[in-house]
């Protein structure tokens, strides 16, 4: 208990003193997570809306695939992207491996199925008469869909928040694609894994406290949206 207590106090000191290593890892995590979430939302939300509003023969299969992609382990995503970005891979000439961009790409693949599924669920949970009524009243297809989006805006925002929560807390993709380079690609999760293995438990705990705080705030906000 003394070890945990002293480590906790040391962790709070690192946070309170704005330790450069802590600040760097937190900044990198938030930056790559935000970037991945934005791109995932730009792809996933329209996909979820399209699947939810359309009727086509393979719709049930597409929904099953989206649900399956939500459960794909992060190391599998990391392995796939690594194969594309490595020197022997088809995109190796771009030199993206072990860069923040590589982490963002992996994060997009993790978050996009979540944003798509949340958006799809929001469409399926909305009043099915919204779009037909808007069309009957003379609105164009685009405006009718815009009306629907306005009605499910909290669900759409929840999709974005859930995607961010998925990316900011993962370690497999960041480790495999970023390489955990200090001052460049080291995120909170990879730093926790590395520093704890080196015996720097207080440093790992400091980042763990920050990460848990971020996750708590994200989930509290998501809970408030779901209540609405």
Coordinates of N, CA, C and O in Angstrom, one line a residue, residues 41 43-56 58-68 70 111-127 148-149 152 154-160:
X41 N -15.7 10.0 -38.6 CA -17.0 10.6 -38.7 C -17.4 10.9 -40.1 O -18.5 10.7 -40.5
X43 N -16.6 9.5 -42.8 CA -16.9 8.3 -43.5 C -18.0 7.5 -42.9 O -18.9 7.1 -43.6
X44 N -17.9 7.3 -41.6 CA -18.9 6.5 -40.9 C -20.3 7.0 -40.8 O -21.3 6.2 -41.0
X45 N -20.4 8.3 -40.5 CA -21.8 8.8 -40.3 C -22.6 8.8 -41.6 O -23.7 8.3 -41.6
X46 N -22.0 9.2 -42.8 CA -22.8 9.1 -44.0 C -23.1 7.6 -44.4 O -24.2 7.3 -44.9
X47 N -22.2 6.7 -44.0 CA -22.4 5.3 -44.3 C -23.6 4.8 -43.5 O -24.5 4.1 -44.0
X48 N -23.6 5.1 -42.2 CA -24.7 4.7 -41.3 C -26.0 5.3 -41.8 O -27.0 4.6 -41.8
X49 N -26.0 6.5 -42.2 CA -27.3 7.1 -42.7 C -27.7 6.5 -44.0 O -28.9 6.2 -44.1
X50 N -26.8 6.2 -44.8 CA -27.1 5.6 -46.1 C -27.7 4.2 -45.9 O -28.8 3.9 -46.5
X51 N -27.1 3.4 -45.1 CA -27.6 2.1 -44.8 C -28.9 2.1 -44.1 O -29.9 1.4 -44.4
X52 N -29.1 3.0 -43.2 CA -30.3 3.1 -42.4 C -31.5 3.6 -43.3 O -32.7 3.2 -43.0
X53 N -31.3 4.5 -44.2 CA -32.3 5.1 -45.0 C -32.6 4.3 -46.3 O -33.6 4.6 -47.0
X54 N -31.8 3.3 -46.6 CA -31.9 2.6 -47.9 C -32.4 1.2 -47.7 O -32.3 0.6 -46.6
X55 N -33.1 0.7 -48.7 CA -33.5 -0.7 -48.7 C -32.8 -1.4 -49.9 O -33.1 -1.0 -51.1
X56 N -32.0 -2.4 -49.6 CA -31.3 -3.1 -50.7 C -31.1 -4.6 -50.3 O -31.2 -4.9 -49.1
X58 N -28.7 -6.7 -49.8 CA -27.6 -7.1 -48.9 C -27.6 -6.2 -47.6 O -26.6 -6.2 -47.0
X59 N -28.7 -5.6 -47.3 CA -28.7 -4.7 -46.2 C -28.3 -5.4 -44.9 O -27.5 -5.0 -44.1
X60 N -29.0 -6.5 -44.7 CA -28.7 -7.3 -43.4 C -27.3 -7.8 -43.3 O -26.7 -7.8 -42.3
X61 N -26.7 -8.1 -44.5 CA -25.3 -8.6 -44.5 C -24.4 -7.4 -44.2 O -23.4 -7.6 -43.4
X62 N -24.7 -6.2 -44.7 CA -23.9 -5.1 -44.5 C -23.9 -4.7 -43.0 O -22.9 -4.4 -42.4
X63 N -25.1 -4.8 -42.4 CA -25.2 -4.5 -41.0 C -24.4 -5.5 -40.1 O -23.7 -5.1 -39.2
X64 N -24.4 -6.7 -40.5 CA -23.7 -7.8 -39.8 C -22.2 -7.5 -39.9 O -21.4 -7.6 -38.9
X65 N -21.7 -7.1 -41.1 CA -20.3 -6.7 -41.3 C -19.9 -5.6 -40.4 O -18.9 -5.6 -39.7
X66 N -20.7 -4.5 -40.4 CA -20.5 -3.4 -39.5 C -20.4 -3.8 -38.0 O -19.5 -3.3 -37.3
X67 N -21.3 -4.6 -37.6 CA -21.3 -5.1 -36.2 C -20.0 -5.9 -35.9 O -19.4 -5.8 -34.9
X68 N -19.6 -6.7 -36.9 CA -18.4 -7.5 -36.7 C -17.1 -6.6 -36.7 O -16.2 -6.9 -35.9
X70 N -16.8 -3.8 -35.4 CA -16.7 -3.1 -34.2 C -15.9 -4.0 -33.2 O -15.3 -3.4 -32.2
X111 N -12.4 3.5 -35.5 CA -13.6 4.3 -35.1 C -14.7 4.3 -36.1 O -15.9 4.5 -35.8
X112 N -14.4 4.2 -37.4 CA -15.4 4.3 -38.5 C -16.6 3.3 -38.3 O -17.7 3.7 -38.4
X113 N -16.3 2.0 -38.0 CA -17.5 1.1 -37.7 C -18.3 1.5 -36.6 O -19.6 1.3 -36.6
X114 N -17.7 2.1 -35.5 CA -18.5 2.6 -34.4 C -19.4 3.8 -34.8 O -20.6 3.8 -34.4
X115 N -18.8 4.7 -35.5 CA -19.6 5.9 -35.9 C -20.7 5.5 -36.8 O -21.9 6.0 -36.8
X116 N -20.4 4.5 -37.7 CA -21.4 4.1 -38.6 C -22.6 3.3 -37.9 O -23.8 3.6 -38.2
X117 N -22.2 2.5 -37.0 CA -23.3 1.7 -36.3 C -24.1 2.6 -35.4 O -25.3 2.4 -35.3
X118 N -23.5 3.6 -34.7 CA -24.3 4.5 -33.9 C -25.2 5.3 -34.7 O -26.4 5.6 -34.4
X119 N -24.7 5.8 -35.9 CA -25.6 6.6 -36.8 C -26.7 5.7 -37.3 O -27.9 6.2 -37.4
X120 N -26.4 4.5 -37.7 CA -27.4 3.6 -38.2 C -28.5 3.3 -37.1 O -29.7 3.3 -37.4
X121 N -28.0 3.1 -35.9 CA -29.0 2.9 -34.8 C -29.9 4.1 -34.5 O -31.0 4.0 -34.2
X122 N -29.3 5.3 -34.7 CA -30.1 6.5 -34.5 C -31.1 6.6 -35.6 O -32.3 7.0 -35.3
X123 N -30.8 6.3 -36.8 CA -31.8 6.3 -37.9 C -32.9 5.3 -37.7 O -34.1 5.7 -37.8
X124 N -32.5 4.1 -37.2 CA -33.5 3.1 -37.0 C -34.4 3.4 -35.8 O -35.5 2.9 -35.7
X125 N -33.9 4.2 -34.9 CA -34.7 4.5 -33.7 C -35.5 5.8 -33.9 O -36.3 6.1 -33.0
X126 N -35.3 6.5 -35.0 CA -36.1 7.7 -35.2 C -37.5 7.4 -35.8 O -37.7 6.3 -36.3
X127 N -38.3 8.3 -35.7 CA -39.7 8.2 -36.3 C -39.6 8.0 -37.8 O -39.0 8.8 -38.5
X148 N -34.1 14.9 -40.8 CA -33.9 13.7 -40.0 C -32.7 13.8 -39.2 O -32.7 13.5 -38.0
X149 N -31.6 14.3 -39.8 CA -30.3 14.5 -39.1 C -30.5 15.5 -37.9 O -30.0 15.3 -36.8
X152 N -32.0 13.5 -35.0 CA -31.1 12.5 -34.4 C -29.8 13.1 -34.1 O -28.8 12.3 -34.0
X154 N -28.4 14.2 -31.5 CA -27.7 13.8 -30.3 C -27.1 12.4 -30.5 O -26.1 12.0 -30.0
X155 N -27.8 11.6 -31.3 CA -27.3 10.2 -31.6 C -26.0 10.3 -32.5 O -25.1 9.6 -32.3
X156 N -26.0 11.3 -33.4 CA -24.8 11.5 -34.3 C -23.7 12.0 -33.4 O -22.5 11.5 -33.6
X157 N -23.9 12.9 -32.5 CA -22.9 13.4 -31.6 C -22.3 12.2 -30.7 O -21.1 12.1 -30.5
X158 N -23.3 11.4 -30.3 CA -22.8 10.2 -29.5 C -21.9 9.3 -30.3 O -21.0 8.7 -29.8
X159 N -22.2 9.2 -31.6 CA -21.4 8.4 -32.5 C -20.0 8.9 -32.5 O -19.0 8.1 -32.5
X160 N -19.8 10.2 -32.6 CA -18.5 10.8 -32.7 C -17.8 10.6 -31.4 O -16.6 10.3 -31.3

